[in-house]
mmCIF file of C-alpha atoms in Angstrom:
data_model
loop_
_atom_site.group_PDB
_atom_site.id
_atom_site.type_symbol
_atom_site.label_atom_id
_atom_site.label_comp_id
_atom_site.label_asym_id
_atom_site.label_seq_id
_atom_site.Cartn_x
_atom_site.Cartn_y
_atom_site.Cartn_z
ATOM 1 C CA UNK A 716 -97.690 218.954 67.372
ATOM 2 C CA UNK A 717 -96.883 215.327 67.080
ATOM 3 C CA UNK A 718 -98.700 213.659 64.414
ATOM 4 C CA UNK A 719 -99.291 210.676 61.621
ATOM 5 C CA UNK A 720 -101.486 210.854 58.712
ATOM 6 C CA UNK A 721 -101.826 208.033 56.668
ATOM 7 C CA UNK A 722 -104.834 209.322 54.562
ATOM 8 C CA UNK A 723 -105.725 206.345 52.459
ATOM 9 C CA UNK A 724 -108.098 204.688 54.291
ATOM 10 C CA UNK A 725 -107.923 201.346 52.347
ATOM 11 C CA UNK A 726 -106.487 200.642 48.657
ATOM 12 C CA UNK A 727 -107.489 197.958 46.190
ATOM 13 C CA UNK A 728 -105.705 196.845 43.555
ATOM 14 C CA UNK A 729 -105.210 194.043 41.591
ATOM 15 C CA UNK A 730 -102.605 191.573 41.903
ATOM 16 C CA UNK A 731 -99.180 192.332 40.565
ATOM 17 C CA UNK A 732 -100.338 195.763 40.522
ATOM 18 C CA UNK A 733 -97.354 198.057 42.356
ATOM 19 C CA UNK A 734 -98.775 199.668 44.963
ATOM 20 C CA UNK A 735 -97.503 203.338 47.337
ATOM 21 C CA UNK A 736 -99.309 203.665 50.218
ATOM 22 C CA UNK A 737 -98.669 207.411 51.672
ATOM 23 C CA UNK A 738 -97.439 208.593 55.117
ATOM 24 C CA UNK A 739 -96.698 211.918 56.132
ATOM 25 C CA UNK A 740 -95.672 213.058 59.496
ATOM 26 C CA UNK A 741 -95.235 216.498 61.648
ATOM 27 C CA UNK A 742 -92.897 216.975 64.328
ATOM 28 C CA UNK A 743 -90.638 219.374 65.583
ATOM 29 C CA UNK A 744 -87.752 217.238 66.761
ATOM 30 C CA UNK A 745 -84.494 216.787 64.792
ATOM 31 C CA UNK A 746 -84.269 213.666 65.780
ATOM 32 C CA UNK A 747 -86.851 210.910 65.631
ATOM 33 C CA UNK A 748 -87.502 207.740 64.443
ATOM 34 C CA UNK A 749 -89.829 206.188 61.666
ATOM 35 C CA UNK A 750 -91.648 203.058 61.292
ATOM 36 C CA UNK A 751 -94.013 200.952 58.963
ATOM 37 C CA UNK A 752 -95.522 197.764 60.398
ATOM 38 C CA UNK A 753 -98.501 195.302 58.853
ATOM 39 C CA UNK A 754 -101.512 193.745 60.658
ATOM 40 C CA UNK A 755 -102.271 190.816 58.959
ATOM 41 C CA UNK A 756 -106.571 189.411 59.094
ATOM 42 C CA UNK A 757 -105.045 187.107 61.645
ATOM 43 C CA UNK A 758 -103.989 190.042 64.097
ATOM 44 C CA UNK A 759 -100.781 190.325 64.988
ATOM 45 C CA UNK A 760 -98.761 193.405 64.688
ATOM 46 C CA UNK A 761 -95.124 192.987 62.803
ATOM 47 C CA UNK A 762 -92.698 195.019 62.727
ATOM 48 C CA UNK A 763 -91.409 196.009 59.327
ATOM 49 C CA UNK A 764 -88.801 198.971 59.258
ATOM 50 C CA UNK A 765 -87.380 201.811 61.267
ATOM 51 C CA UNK A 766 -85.630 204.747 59.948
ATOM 52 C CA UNK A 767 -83.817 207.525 62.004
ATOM 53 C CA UNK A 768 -84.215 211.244 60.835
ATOM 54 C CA UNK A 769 -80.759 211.481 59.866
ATOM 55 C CA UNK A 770 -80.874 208.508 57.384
ATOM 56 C CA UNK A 771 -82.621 209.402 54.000
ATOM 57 C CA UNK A 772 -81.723 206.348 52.214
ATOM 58 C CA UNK A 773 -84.429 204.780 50.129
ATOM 59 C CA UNK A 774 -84.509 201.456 51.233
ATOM 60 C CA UNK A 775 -85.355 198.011 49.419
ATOM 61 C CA UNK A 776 -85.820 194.615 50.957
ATOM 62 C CA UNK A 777 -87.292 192.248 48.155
ATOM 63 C CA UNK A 778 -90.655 193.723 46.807
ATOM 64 C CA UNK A 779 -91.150 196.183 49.529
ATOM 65 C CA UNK A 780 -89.622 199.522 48.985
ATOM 66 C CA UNK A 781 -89.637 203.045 51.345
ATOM 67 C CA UNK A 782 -89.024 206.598 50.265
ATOM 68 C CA UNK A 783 -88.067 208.494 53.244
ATOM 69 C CA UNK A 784 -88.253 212.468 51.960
ATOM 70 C CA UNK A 785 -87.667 215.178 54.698
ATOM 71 C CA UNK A 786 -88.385 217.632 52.739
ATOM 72 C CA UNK A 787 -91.871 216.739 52.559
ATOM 73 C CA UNK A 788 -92.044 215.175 55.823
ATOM 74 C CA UNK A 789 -93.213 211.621 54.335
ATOM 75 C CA UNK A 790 -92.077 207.942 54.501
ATOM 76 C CA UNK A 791 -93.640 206.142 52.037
ATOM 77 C CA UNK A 792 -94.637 202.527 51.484
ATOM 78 C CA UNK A 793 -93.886 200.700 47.804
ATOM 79 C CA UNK A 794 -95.256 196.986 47.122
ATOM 80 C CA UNK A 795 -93.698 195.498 43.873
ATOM 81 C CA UNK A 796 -95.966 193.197 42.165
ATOM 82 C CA UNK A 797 -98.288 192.919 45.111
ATOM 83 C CA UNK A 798 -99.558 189.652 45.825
ATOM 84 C CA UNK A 799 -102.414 188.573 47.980
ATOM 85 C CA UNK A 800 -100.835 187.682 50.850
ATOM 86 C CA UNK A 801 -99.739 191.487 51.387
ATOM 87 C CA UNK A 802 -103.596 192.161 51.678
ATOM 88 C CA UNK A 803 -103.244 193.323 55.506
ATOM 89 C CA UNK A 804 -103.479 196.660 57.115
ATOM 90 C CA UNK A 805 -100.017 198.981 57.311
ATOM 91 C CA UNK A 806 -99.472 201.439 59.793
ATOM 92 C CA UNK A 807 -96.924 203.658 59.866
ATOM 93 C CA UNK A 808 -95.336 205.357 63.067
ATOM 94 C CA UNK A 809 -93.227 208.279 64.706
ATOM 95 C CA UNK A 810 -91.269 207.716 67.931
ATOM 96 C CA UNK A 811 -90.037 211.540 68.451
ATOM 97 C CA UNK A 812 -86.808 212.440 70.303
ATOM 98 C CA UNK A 813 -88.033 214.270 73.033
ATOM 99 C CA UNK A 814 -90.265 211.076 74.175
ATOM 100 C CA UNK A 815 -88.469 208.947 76.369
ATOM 101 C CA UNK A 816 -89.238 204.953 76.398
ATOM 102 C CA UNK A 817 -89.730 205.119 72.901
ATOM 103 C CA UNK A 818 -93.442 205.718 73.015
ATOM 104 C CA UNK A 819 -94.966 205.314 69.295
ATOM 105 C CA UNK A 820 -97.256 207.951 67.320
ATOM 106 C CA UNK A 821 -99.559 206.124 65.128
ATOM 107 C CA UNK A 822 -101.064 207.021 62.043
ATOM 108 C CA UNK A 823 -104.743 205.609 61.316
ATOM 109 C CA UNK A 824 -103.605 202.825 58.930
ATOM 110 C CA UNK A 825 -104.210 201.818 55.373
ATOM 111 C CA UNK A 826 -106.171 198.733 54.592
ATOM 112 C CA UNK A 827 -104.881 197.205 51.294
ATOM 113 C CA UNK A 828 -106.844 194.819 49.463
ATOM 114 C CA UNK A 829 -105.297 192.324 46.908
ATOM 115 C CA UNK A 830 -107.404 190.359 44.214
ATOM 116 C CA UNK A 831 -105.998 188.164 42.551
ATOM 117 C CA UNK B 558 -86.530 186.099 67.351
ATOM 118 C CA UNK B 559 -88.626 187.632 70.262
ATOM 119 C CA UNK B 560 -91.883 186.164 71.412
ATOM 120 C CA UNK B 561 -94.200 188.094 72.921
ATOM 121 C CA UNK B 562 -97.363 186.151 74.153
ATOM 122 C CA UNK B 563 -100.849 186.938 75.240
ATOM 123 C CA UNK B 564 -102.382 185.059 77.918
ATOM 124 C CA UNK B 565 -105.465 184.857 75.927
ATOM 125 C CA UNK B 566 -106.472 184.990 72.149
ATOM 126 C CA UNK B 567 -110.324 185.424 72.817
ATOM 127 C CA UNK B 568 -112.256 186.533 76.010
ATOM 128 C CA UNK B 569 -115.985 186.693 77.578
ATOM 129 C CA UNK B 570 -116.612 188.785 80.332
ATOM 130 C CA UNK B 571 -119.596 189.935 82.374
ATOM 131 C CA UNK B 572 -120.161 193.665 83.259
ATOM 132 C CA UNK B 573 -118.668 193.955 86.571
ATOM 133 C CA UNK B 574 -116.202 191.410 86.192
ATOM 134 C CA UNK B 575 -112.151 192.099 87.190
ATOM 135 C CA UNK B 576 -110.720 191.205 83.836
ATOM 136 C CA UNK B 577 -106.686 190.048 84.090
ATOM 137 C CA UNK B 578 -104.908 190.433 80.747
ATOM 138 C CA UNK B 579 -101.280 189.003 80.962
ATOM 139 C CA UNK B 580 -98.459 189.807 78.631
ATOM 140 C CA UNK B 581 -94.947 188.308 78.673
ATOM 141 C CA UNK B 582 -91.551 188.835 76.355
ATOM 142 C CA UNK B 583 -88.542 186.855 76.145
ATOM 143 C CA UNK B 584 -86.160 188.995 75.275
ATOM 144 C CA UNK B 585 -85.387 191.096 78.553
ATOM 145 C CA UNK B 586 -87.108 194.639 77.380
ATOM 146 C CA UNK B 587 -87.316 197.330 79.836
ATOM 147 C CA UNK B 588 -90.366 198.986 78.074
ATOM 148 C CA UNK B 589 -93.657 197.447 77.518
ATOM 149 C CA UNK B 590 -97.024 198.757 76.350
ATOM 150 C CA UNK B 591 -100.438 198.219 76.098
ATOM 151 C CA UNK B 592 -102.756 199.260 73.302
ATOM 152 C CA UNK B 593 -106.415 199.430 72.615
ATOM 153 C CA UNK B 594 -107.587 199.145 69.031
ATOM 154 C CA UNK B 595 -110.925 200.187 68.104
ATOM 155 C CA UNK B 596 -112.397 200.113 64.410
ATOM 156 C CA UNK B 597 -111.929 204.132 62.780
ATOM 157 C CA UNK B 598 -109.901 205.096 66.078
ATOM 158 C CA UNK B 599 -106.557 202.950 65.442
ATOM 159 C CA UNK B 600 -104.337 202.174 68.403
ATOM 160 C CA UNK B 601 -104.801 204.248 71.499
ATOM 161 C CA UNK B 602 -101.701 203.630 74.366
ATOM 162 C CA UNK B 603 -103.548 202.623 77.718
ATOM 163 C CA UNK B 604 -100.549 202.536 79.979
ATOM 164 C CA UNK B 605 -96.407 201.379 79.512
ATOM 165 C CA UNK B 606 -93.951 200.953 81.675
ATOM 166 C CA UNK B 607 -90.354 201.485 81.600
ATOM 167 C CA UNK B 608 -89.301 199.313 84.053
ATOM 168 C CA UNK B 609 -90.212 196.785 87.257
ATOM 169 C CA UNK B 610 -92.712 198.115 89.301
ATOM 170 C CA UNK B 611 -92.753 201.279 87.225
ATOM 171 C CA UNK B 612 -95.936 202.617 84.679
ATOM 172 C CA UNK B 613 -97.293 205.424 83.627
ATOM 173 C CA UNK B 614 -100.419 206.342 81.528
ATOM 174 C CA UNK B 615 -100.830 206.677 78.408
ATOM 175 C CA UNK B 616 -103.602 208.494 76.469
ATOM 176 C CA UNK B 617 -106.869 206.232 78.071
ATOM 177 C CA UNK B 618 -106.020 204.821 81.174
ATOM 178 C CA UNK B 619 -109.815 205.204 82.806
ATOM 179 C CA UNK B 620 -110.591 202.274 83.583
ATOM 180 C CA UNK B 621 -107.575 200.007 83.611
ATOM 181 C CA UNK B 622 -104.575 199.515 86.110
ATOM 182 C CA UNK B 623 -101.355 198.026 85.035
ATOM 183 C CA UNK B 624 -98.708 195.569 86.962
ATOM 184 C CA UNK B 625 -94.766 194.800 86.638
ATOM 185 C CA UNK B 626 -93.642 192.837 88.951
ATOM 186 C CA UNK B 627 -91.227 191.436 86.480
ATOM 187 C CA UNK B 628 -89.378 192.473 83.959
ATOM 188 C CA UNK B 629 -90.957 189.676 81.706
ATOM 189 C CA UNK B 630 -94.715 190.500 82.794
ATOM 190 C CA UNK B 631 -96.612 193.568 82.644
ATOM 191 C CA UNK B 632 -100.800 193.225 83.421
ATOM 192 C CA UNK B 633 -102.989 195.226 82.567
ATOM 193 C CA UNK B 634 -106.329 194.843 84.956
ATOM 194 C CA UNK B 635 -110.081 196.234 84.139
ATOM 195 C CA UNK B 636 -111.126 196.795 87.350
ATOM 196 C CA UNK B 637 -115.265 196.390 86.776
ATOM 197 C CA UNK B 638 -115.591 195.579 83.081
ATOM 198 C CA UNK B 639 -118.009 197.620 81.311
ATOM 199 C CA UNK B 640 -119.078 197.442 77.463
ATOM 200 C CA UNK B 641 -117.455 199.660 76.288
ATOM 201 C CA UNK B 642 -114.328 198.003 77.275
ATOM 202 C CA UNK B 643 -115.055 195.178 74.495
ATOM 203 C CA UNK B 644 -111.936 195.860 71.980
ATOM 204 C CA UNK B 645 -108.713 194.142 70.955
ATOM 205 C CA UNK B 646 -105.797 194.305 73.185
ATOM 206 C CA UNK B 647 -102.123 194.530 72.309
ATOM 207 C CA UNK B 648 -99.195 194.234 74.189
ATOM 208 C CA UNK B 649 -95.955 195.287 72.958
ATOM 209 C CA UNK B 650 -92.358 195.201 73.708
ATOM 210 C CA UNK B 651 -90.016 197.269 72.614
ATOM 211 C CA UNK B 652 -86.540 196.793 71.357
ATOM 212 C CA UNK B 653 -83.398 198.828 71.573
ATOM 213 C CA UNK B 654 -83.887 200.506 68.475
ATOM 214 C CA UNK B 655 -87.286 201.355 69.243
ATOM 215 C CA UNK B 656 -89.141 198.523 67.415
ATOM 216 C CA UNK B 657 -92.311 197.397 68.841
ATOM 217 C CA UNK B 658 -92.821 193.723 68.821
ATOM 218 C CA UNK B 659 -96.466 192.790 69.472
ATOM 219 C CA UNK B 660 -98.190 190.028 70.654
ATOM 220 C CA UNK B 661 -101.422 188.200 68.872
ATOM 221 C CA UNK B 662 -103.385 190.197 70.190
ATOM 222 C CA UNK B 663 -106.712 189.769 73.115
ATOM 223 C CA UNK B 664 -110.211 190.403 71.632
ATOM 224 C CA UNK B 665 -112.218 190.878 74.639
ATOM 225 C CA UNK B 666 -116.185 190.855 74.583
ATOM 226 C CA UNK B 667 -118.201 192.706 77.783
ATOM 227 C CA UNK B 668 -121.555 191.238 77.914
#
């Protein structure tokens, strides 16, 4: 089975708080790709990273941080010092190898909340 | 940086109506999709299509019919709107790594 659980439905924290939200995937390909994009309140769907299953390089890029861990099937989501404009919704998402035309397994999202 | 744009940002329709949602990308894609996205149910794939002229249905497609007649354009069509249509559209394109780019986004309303 294909599938994406992102099982925090929505996190609130307080800003400059660091923040992990949690995504862990099943699949039975050996190759596949991973993804993490936000949904801002205003709508729009942008694209924040992809990582390949044969990559396991933490990656950084400013405050935002992702663990990719194989062995635990999970590609997790760090905020630095959150700040309210990350408030948004984050979705994380598997495009498996044996799909063709790159369709996209989505997990339910995580609403994240900011105070300041 | 690619643009992906929804012909509409808000819609009103009556039950019954044939409802026309256009989506077009600048950036030459072959594959586009088209999402639903429902509060507690997350994005559901309606229909994509790989190529002109070509689709193929994704996990809802009751209800809706898709067009490509170019490689920029890809519909997608409620044939009789009904209520339970009323959601927020997305259209995306995808790039050659994979990466969906999305548009804003079509909140319908079925009254």
């Amino acid at each position: 089975a294909q599938k994406v659980t992102q099982a925090q439905t929505e996190i609130s924290v307080v800003e400059k708080e660091d923040v992990t939200l949690d995504c862990v995937y099943e699949t039975r390909d050996t190759t596949y790709y991973l993804f993490w994009y936000k949904q801002p309140p205003s709508g729009e769907l942008v694209f924040l990273i992809r990582r390949n299953s044969f990559d396991e390089q933490n990656e950084i890029s400013g405050r935002y941080s992702w663990n990719f861990q194989k062995s635990t099937s999970s590609f997790n989501f760090t905020i630095t010092a959150s700040q309210v404009v990350d408030s948004a919704v984050y979705f994380c998402a598997l495009s498996p190898g044996g799909y063709s035309n790159y369709q996209l397994i989505w997990g339910a999202g995580t609403k994240l909340i900011i105070k300041p | 940086d690619v643009k992906v744009t929804q012909s509409s940002r808000y819609l009103v329709k009556r039950t019954g109506e044939k409802v026309f949602l256009e989506c077009v990308q600048d950036m030459d894609h072959e594959n586009m999709f088209w999402y639903r996205q429902d509060p507690g149910l997350g994005l559901r794939l309606i229909y994509f299509s790989y190529d002109v002229k070509m689709k193929e249905k994704g996990d809802i497609p009751e209800g809706y019919s898709v067009s490509r007649e170019k490689k920029e354009r890809f519909s997608l069509i409620l044939e009789s709107a009904s209520t339970n249509q009323t959601s927020m559209y997305l259209c995306a394109s995808i790039g050659q790594g994979g990466e969906a780019f999305f548009g804003q986004g079509t909140r319908l309303t079925v009254v």
